[in-house]
XYZ file of C-alpha atoms in Angstrom:
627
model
C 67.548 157.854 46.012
C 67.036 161.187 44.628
C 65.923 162.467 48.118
C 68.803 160.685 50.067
C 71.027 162.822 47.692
C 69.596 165.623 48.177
C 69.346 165.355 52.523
C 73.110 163.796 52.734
C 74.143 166.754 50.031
C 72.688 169.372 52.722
C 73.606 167.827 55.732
C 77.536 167.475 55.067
C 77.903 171.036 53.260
C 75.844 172.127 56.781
C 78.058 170.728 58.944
C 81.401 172.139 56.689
C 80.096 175.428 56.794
C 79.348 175.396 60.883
C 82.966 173.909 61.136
C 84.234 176.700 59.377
C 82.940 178.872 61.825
C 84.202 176.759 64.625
C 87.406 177.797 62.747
C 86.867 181.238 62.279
C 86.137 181.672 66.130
C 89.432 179.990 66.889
C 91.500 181.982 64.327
C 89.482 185.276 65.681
C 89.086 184.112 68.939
C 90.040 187.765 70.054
C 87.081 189.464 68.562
C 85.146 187.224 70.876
C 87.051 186.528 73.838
C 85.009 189.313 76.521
C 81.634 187.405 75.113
C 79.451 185.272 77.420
C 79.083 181.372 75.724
C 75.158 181.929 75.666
C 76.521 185.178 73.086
C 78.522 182.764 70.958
C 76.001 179.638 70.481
C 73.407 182.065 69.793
C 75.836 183.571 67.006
C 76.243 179.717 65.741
C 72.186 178.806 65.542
C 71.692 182.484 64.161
C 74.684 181.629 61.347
C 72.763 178.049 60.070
C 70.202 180.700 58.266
C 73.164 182.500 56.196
C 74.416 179.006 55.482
C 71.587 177.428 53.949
C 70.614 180.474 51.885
C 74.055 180.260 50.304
C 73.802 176.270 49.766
C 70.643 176.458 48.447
C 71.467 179.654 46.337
C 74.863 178.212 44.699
C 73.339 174.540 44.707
C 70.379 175.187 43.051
C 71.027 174.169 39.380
C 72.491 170.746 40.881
C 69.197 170.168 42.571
C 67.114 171.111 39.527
C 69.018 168.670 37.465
C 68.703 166.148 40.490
C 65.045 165.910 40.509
C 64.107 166.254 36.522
C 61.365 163.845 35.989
C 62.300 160.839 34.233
C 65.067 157.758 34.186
C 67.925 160.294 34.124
C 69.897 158.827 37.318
C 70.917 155.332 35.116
C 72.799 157.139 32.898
C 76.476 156.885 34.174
C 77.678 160.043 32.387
C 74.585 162.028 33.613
C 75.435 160.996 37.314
C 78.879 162.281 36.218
C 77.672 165.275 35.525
C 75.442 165.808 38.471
C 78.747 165.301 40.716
C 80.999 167.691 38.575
C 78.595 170.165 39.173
C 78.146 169.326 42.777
C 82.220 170.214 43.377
C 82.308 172.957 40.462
C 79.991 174.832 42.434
C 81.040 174.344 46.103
C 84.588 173.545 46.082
C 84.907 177.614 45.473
C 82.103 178.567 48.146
C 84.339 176.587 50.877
C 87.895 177.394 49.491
C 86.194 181.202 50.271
C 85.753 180.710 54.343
C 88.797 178.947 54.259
C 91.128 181.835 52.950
C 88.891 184.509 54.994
C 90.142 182.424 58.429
C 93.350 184.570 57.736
C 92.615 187.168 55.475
C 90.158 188.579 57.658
C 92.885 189.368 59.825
C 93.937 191.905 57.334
C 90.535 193.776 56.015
C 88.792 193.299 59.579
C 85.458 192.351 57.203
C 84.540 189.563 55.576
C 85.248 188.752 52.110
C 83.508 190.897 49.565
C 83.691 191.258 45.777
C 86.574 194.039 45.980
C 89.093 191.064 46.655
C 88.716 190.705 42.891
C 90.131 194.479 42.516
C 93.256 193.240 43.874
C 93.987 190.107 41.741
C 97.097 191.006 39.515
C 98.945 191.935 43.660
C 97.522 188.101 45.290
C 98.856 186.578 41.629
C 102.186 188.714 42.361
C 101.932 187.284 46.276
C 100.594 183.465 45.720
C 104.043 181.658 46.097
C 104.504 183.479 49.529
C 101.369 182.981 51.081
C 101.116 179.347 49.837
C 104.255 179.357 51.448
C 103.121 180.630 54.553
C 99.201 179.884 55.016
C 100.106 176.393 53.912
C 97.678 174.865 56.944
C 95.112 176.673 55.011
C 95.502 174.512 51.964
C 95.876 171.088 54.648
C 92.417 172.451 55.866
C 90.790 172.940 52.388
C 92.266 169.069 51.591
C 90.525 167.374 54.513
C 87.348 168.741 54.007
C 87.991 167.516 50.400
C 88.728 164.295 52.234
C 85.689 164.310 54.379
C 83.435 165.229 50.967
C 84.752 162.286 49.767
C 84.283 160.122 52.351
C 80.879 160.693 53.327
C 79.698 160.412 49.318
C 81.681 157.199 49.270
C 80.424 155.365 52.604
C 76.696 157.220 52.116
C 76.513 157.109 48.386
C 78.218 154.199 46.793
C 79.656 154.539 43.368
C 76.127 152.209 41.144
C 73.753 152.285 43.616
C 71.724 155.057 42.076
C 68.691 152.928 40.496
C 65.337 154.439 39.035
C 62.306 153.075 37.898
C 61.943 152.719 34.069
C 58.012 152.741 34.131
C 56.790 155.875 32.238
C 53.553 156.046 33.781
C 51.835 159.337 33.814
C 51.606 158.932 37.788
C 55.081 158.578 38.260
C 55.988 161.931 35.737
C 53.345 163.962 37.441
C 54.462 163.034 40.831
C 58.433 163.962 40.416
C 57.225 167.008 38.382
C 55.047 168.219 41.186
C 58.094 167.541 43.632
C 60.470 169.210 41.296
C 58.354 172.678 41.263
C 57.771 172.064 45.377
C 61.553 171.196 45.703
C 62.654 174.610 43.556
C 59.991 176.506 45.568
C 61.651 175.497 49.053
C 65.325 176.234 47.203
C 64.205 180.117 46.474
C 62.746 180.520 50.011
C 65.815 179.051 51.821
C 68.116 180.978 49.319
C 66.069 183.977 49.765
C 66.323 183.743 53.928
C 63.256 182.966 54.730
C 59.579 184.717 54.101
C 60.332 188.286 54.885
C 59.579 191.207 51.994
C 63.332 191.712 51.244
C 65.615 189.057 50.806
C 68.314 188.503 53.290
C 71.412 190.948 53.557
C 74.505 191.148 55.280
C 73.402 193.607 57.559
C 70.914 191.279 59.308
C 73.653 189.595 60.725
C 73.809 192.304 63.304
C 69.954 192.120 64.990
C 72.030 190.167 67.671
C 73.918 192.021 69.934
C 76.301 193.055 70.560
C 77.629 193.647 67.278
C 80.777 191.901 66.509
C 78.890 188.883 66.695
C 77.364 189.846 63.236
C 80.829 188.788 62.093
C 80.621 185.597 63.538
C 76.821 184.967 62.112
C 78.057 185.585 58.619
C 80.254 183.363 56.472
C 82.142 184.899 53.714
C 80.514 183.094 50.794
C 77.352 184.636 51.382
C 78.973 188.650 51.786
C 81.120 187.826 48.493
C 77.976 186.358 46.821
C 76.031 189.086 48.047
C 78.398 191.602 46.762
C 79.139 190.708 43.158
C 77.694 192.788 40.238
C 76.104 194.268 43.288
C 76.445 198.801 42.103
C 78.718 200.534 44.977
C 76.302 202.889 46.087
C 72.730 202.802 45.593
C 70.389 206.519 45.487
C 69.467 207.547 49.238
C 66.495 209.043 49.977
C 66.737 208.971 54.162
C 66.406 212.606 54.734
C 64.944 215.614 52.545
C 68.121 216.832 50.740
C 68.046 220.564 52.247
C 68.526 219.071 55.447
C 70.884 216.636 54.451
C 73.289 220.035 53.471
C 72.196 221.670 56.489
C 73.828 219.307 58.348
C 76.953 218.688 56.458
C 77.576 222.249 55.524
C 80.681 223.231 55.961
C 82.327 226.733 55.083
C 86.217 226.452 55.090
C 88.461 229.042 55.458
C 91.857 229.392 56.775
C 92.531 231.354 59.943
C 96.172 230.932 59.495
C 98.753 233.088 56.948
C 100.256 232.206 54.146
C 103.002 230.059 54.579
C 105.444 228.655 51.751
C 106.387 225.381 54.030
C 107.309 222.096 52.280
C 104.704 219.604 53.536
C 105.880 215.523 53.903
C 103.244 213.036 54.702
C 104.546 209.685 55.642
C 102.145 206.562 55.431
C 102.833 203.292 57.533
C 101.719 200.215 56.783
C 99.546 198.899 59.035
C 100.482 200.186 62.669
C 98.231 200.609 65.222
C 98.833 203.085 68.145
C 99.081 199.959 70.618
C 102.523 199.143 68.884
C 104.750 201.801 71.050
C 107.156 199.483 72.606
C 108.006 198.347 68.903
C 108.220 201.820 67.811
C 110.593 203.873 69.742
C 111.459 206.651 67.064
C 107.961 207.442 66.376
C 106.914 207.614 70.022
C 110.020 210.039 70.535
C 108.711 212.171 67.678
C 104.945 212.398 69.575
C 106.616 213.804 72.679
C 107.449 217.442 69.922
C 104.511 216.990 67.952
C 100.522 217.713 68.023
C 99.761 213.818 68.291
C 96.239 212.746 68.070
C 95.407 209.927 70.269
C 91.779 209.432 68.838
C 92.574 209.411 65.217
C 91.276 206.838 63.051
C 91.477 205.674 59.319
C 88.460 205.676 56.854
C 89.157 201.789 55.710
C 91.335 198.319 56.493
C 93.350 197.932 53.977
C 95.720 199.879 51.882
C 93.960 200.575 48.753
C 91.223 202.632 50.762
C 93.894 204.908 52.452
C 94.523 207.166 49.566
C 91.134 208.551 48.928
C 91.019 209.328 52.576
C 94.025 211.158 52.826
C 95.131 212.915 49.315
C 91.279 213.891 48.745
C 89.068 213.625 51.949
C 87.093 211.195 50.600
C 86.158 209.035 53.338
C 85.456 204.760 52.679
C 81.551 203.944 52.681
C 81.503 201.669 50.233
C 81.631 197.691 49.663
C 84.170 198.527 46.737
C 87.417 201.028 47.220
C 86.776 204.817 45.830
C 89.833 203.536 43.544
C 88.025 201.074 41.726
C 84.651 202.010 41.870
C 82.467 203.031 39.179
C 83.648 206.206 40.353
C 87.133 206.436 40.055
C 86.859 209.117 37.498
C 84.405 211.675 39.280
C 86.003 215.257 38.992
C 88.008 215.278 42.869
C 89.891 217.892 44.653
C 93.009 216.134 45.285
C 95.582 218.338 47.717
C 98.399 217.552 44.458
C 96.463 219.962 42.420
C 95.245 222.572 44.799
C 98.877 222.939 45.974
C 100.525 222.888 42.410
C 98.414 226.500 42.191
C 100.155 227.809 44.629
C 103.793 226.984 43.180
C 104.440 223.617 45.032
C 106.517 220.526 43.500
C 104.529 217.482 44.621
C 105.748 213.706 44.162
C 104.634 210.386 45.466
C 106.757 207.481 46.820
C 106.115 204.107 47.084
C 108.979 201.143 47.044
C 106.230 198.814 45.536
C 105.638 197.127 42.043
C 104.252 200.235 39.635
C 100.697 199.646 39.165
C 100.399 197.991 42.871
C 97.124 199.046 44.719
C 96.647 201.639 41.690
C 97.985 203.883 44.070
C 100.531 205.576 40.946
C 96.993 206.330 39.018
C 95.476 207.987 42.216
C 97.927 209.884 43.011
C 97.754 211.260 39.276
C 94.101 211.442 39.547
C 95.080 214.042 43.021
C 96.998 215.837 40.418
C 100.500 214.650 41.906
C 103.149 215.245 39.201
C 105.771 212.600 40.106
C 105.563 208.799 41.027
C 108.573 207.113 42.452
C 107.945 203.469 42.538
C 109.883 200.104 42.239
C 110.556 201.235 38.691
C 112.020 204.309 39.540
C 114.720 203.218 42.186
C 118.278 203.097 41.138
C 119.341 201.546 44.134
C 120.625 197.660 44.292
C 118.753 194.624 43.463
C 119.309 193.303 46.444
C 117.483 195.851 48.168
C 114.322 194.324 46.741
C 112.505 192.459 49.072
C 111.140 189.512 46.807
C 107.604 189.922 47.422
C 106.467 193.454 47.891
C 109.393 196.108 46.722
C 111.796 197.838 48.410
C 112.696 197.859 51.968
C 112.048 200.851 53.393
C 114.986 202.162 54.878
C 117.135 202.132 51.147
C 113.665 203.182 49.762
C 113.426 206.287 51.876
C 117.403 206.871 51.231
C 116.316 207.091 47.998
C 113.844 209.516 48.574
C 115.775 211.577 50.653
C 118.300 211.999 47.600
C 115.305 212.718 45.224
C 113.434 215.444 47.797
C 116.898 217.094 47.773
C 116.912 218.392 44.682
C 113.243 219.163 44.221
C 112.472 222.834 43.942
C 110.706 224.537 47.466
C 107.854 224.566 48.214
C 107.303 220.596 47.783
C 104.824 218.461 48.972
C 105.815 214.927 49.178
C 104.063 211.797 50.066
C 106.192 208.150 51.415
C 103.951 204.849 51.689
C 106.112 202.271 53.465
C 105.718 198.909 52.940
C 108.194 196.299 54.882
C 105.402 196.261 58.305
C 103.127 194.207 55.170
C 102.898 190.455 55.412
C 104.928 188.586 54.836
C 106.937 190.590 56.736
C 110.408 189.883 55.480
C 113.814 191.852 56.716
C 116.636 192.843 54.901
C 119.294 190.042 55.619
C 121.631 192.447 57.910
C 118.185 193.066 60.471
C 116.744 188.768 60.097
C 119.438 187.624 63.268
C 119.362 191.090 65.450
C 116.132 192.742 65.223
C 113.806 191.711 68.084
C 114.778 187.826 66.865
C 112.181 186.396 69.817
C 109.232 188.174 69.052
C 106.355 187.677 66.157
C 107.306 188.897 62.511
C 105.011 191.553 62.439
C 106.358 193.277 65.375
C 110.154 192.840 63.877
C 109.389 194.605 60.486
C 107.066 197.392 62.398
C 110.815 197.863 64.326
C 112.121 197.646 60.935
C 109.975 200.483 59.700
C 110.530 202.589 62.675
C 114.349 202.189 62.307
C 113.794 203.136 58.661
C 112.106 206.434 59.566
C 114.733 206.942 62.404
C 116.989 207.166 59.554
C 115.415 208.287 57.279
C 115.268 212.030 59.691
C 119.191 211.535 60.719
C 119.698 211.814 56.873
C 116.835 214.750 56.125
C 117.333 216.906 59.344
C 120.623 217.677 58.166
C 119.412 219.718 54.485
C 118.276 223.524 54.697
C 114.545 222.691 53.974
C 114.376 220.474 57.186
C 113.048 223.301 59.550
C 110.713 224.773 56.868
C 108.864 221.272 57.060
C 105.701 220.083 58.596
C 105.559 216.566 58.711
C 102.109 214.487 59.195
C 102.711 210.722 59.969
C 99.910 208.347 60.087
C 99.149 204.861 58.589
C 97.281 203.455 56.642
C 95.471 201.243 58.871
C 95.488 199.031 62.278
C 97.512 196.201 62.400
C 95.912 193.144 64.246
C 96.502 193.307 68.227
C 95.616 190.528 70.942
C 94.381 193.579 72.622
C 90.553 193.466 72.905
C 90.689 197.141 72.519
C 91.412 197.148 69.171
C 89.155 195.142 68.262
C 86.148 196.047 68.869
C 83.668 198.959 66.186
C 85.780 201.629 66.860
C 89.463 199.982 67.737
C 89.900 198.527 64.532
C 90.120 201.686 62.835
C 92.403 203.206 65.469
C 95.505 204.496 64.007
C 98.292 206.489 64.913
C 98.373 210.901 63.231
C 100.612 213.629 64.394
C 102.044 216.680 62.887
C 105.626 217.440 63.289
C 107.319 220.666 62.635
C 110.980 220.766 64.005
C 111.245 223.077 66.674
C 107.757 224.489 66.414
C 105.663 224.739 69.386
C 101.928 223.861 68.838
C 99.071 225.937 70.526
C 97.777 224.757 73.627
C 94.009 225.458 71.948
C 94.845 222.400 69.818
C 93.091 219.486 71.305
C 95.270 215.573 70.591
C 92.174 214.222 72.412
C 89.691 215.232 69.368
C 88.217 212.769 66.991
C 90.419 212.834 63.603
C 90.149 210.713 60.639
C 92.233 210.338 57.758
C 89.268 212.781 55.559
C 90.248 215.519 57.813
C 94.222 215.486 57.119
C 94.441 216.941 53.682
C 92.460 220.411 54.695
C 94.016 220.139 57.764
C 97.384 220.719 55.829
C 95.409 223.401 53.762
C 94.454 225.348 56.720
C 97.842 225.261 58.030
C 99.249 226.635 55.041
C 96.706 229.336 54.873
C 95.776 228.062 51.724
C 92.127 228.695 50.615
C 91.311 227.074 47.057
C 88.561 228.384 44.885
C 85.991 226.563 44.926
C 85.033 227.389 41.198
C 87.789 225.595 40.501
C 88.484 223.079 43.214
C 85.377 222.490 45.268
C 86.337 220.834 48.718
C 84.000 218.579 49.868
C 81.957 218.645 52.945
C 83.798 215.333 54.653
C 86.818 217.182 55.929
C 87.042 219.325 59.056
C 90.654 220.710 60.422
C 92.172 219.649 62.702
C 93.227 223.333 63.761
C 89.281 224.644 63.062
C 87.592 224.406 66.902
C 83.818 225.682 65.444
C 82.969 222.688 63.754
C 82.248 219.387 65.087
C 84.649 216.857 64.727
C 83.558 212.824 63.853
C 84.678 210.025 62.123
C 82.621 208.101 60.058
C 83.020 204.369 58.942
C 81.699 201.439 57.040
C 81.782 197.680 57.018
C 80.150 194.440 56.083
C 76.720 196.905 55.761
C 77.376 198.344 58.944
C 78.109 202.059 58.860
C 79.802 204.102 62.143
C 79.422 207.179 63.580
C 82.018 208.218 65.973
C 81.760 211.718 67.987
C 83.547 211.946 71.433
C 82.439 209.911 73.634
C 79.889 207.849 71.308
C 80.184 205.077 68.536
C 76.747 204.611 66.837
C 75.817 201.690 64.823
C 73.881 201.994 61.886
C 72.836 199.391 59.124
C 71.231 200.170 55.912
C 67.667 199.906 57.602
C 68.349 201.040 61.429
C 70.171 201.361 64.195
C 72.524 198.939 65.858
C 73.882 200.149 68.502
C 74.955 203.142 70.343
C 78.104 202.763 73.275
C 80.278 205.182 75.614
C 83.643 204.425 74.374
C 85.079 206.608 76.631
C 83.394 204.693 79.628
C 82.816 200.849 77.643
C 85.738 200.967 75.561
C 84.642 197.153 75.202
C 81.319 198.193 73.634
C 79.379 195.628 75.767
C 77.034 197.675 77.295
C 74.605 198.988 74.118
C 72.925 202.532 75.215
C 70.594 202.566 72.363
C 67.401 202.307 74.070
C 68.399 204.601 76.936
C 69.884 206.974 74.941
C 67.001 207.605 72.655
C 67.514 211.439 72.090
C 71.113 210.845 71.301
C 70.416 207.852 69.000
C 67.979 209.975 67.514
C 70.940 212.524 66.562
C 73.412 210.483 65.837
C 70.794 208.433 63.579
C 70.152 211.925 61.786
C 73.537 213.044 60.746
C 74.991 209.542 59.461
C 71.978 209.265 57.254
C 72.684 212.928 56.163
C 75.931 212.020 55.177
C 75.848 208.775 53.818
C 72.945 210.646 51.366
C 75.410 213.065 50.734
C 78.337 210.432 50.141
C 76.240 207.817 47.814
C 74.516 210.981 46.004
C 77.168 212.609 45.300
C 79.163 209.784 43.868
C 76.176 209.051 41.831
C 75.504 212.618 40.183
C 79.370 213.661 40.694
C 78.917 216.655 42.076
C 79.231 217.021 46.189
C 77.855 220.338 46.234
C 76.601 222.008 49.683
C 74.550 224.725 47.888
C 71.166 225.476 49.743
C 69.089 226.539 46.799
């Protein structure tokens, strides 16, 4: 009986596991839809490993207890026990792949331990996306159902008998299968035989590598990540060579210039949204628009590091609540208070949301303008989030008014956030036949439309450079977007009313969000000490043609290395792949073993700085000296 618990236990939480799969292909289907069938089954038999090792890891108490030696079994309230366990323990580990069929949708990764950084804003959101993911709870309640079922029909409440004989045969042969049993439960938890234990990143030996997100379930990368340190010491390269190739000497070519400086954050837009955002595509035809810009994470906690501090994502676990949130930073707040700015910060959400009011501190931004702050009407508030955006940035166009010039000020918008929800005068008129998400990305354009009737009216207008990005993509049908490289594809362009940009100035470079705040720096001829505030070596201007320009990414163990026309895939342990995105903007056709030399590059400088970025988090200090 024992055994017949133990195969039936397997076999059913097997089965749930591949059907959530099944489910995550269909929610994702896009990820996968240019993939040959012989791609996806081999994703599906490649998967069963990460399955078992998490049934066998979370399920391995239960099993213990199942096979002690002994009469154990006839004892109702033991039995009780053993099946309390059984659902304490894997009720969670499915409720996990359940959520991740939609929340994927908005980290493009699956599940990890940060989710937990984020509790007191999914306690704030629960009634809403109950409200709206509600098939996800009829989901979770079937396979409740089917658990149920298959114990009932299989397992019949009584039927569990054992033999009362004590005989030293019997004890030695159930102890001998209890040491063989725990023996095969560490091997399958552990992956199999090889030295290390499995990891995330072995999800991607198949190609190409979006399947590795397929091959995974998000038990295992949540499991995997818990108590797990952010960054571990990395010893890839010899360290003078690590800051010979990430040395970086920054100094302004431009003159001083007392300019007010806005930055404007979107939430979630992707640069494939231009028929739903008509203002900001006007604004691109007058500005220097990037059109291979990309952000350093997916989701909104992971934008500010980025972009007030050129601190790019690398890590399981945001900068912001890291072990090492409170490593000594050069935030572009601070470096610009020295030179006699104002700077502020304005977000319409809850205070507190995303931590994104202690950041900005942490940047050395005097003045936070959140939900708390607005004096507007209640009925502006959009009963999940915070405030609309346009009366948010109406308020912040009253507040900017009055602030003393120079200023730097920084807007994150919020309504383009699920659940998506428009102020009652925009629910009937606004784009009422297509998908929410497009409506409130109209919404936010319209806001911003506004929003620059209202501002290019004051004196300080024209003394204004403007940088608008966001924060990350938003989820497209488009195959393009996502793909390695397409997921991190956002919009970036600087706007200065009637200023004509030079023609030197490539849009066609690779920019990421690390680049933007000495970007801004360089424009205003600004050149902080570094005794005092050391820039890091992430960071390269925009406006600066001697260095080379990259991006650099990270994800479910998989780190990116973007430099025109190349995306290279690297795991912890090797490469993964290397594609033309220019030419294979599909990434189907993996150059890595024709390409050797430029593998070979590209393999040196992302281990460079990745030893630079988990180093220097570690002994706080990202120094580039060469002594």
């Amino acid at each position: 009986m024992k055994f017949r618990i133990f195969f039936i236990s397997i076999s059913v939480l097997l089965f749930i596991f591949s059907a959530e799969r099944v489910l995550f292909f269909y929610f994702q289907h896009s990820l996968f839809s240019q993939l040959p069938f012989w791609n996806i089954l081999q994703a599906f038999l490649y998967g069963i490993r990460f399955d078992l090792s998490v049934i066998f890891l979370v399920n391995a108490p239960f099993f213990f207890l199942l096979f002690l030696p002994g009469p154990l079994l006839n004892f109702r309230f033991y039995r009780f026990f053993l099946w309390f366990l059984f659902w304490l323990v894997n009720l969670p580990c499915i409720l996990v792949n359940v959520i991740d069929l939609e929340f994927y949708s908005f980290t493009h990764k699956r599940m990890t331990a940060d989710i937990f950084d984020i509790r007191n804003d999914i306690t704030h959101q629960l009634s809403q996306l109950l409200g709206n993911y509600w098939y996800l709870l009829v989901i979770f309640m079937l396979i409740i159902f089917l658990l149920l079922f298959v114990f009932h029909r299989f397992l019949p409440a009584g039927s569990v008998t054992a033999n009362h004989t004590e005989k030293k045969q019997k004890i030695l042969f159930e102890t001998v299968t209890l040491i063989i049993l725990m023996a095969v439960t560490f091997l399958f938890s552990r992956g199999g035989w090889q030295y290390k234990p499995i990891h995330p990143t072995h999800a991607y030996k198949i190609q190409p590598a979006q399947l590795g997100t397929l091959v995974l379930n998000s038990t295992f990368t949540l499991l995997h990540t818990l108590g797990q340190p952010a960054v571990q010491h990395t010893d890839y390269l010899p360290e003078k060579e690590v800051q010979k190739i990430v040395k970086k000497k920054f100094l302004s070519r431009f003159p001083v210039k007392n300019e007010n400086v806005i930055l404007i954050i979107l939430e979630g837009i992707s640069p494939g949204h231009k028929e739903y955002t008509p203002f900001l595509d006007s604004l691109e035809q007058h500005s220097l628009n990037f059109t291979n810009a990309f952000s350093s994470g997916t989701r909104s906690i992971e934008a500010l590091p980025s972009l007030l501090a050129g601190i790019p994502d690398l890590m399981e676990e945001s900068y912001v609540t890291s072990p090492y949130h409170l490593n000594k930073i050069s935030g572009i707040g601070s470096i610009l208070r020295e030179e006699g700015y104002h700077t502020s910060f304005f977000h319409g959400g809850r205070n507190g949301t995303m931590l994104f009011d202690n950041f900005s501190d942490m940047c050395g931004i005097e003045h936070y303008y959140g939900m708390n702050e607005y004096s507007g009407s209640k009925n502006d508030f959009d009963g999940i989030w915070g405030i609309y955006d346009e009366p948010f940035l109406q308020f912040a166009a009253e507040k900017i008014n009055g602030f003393s010039q120079p200023f730097f000020s920084a807007f994150f918008l919020l309504s383009s956030h699920q659940p998506y929800n428009l102020p009652e005068q925009y629910r009937q008129t606004l784009l009422p036949d297509k998908q929410p998400a497009y409506r409130a990305i109209r919404y936010s354009d319209l806001s911003l439309r506004n929003f620059f009737n209202r501002i290019k009216k004051q004196a300080w207008y024209a003394n204004t450079i403007f940088i608008i990005t966001a924060d990350h993509s938003q989820f497209q049908e488009d195959p393009t977007y996502q793909t390695a490289h397409g997921i991190f594809r956002v919009p970036l362009l600087f706007y200065k009313p009637g200023y004509k940009w030079s023609d030197t100035i490539s849009g066609t470079q690779i920019v990421q969000h690390k680049d933007v705040m000495v970007s801004i720096l360089d424009y205003l001829g600004i050149n902080p000490s570094n005794e005092k505030y050391p820039l890091n070596s992430f960071g390269v201007s925009v406006f600066d043609n001697t260095q080379e320009k990259f991006a650099i990414t990270y994800g479910e163990g998989m780190y990116q290395w973007i430099q025109e026309p190349y995306s290279f895939l690297f795991t912890h342990e090797s490469p993964s792949g290397l594609f033309n995105i220019t030419a294979d903007p599909l990434m189907k056709n993996n150059l890595l073993k024709k390409e050797k030399v430029k593998s070979e590059e590209m393999a040196r400088k992302i281990k460079a700085y990745i030893q630079y970025y988990n180093n220097g988090l570690i002994r706080n200090l990202w120094d580039v000296e060469m002594e």
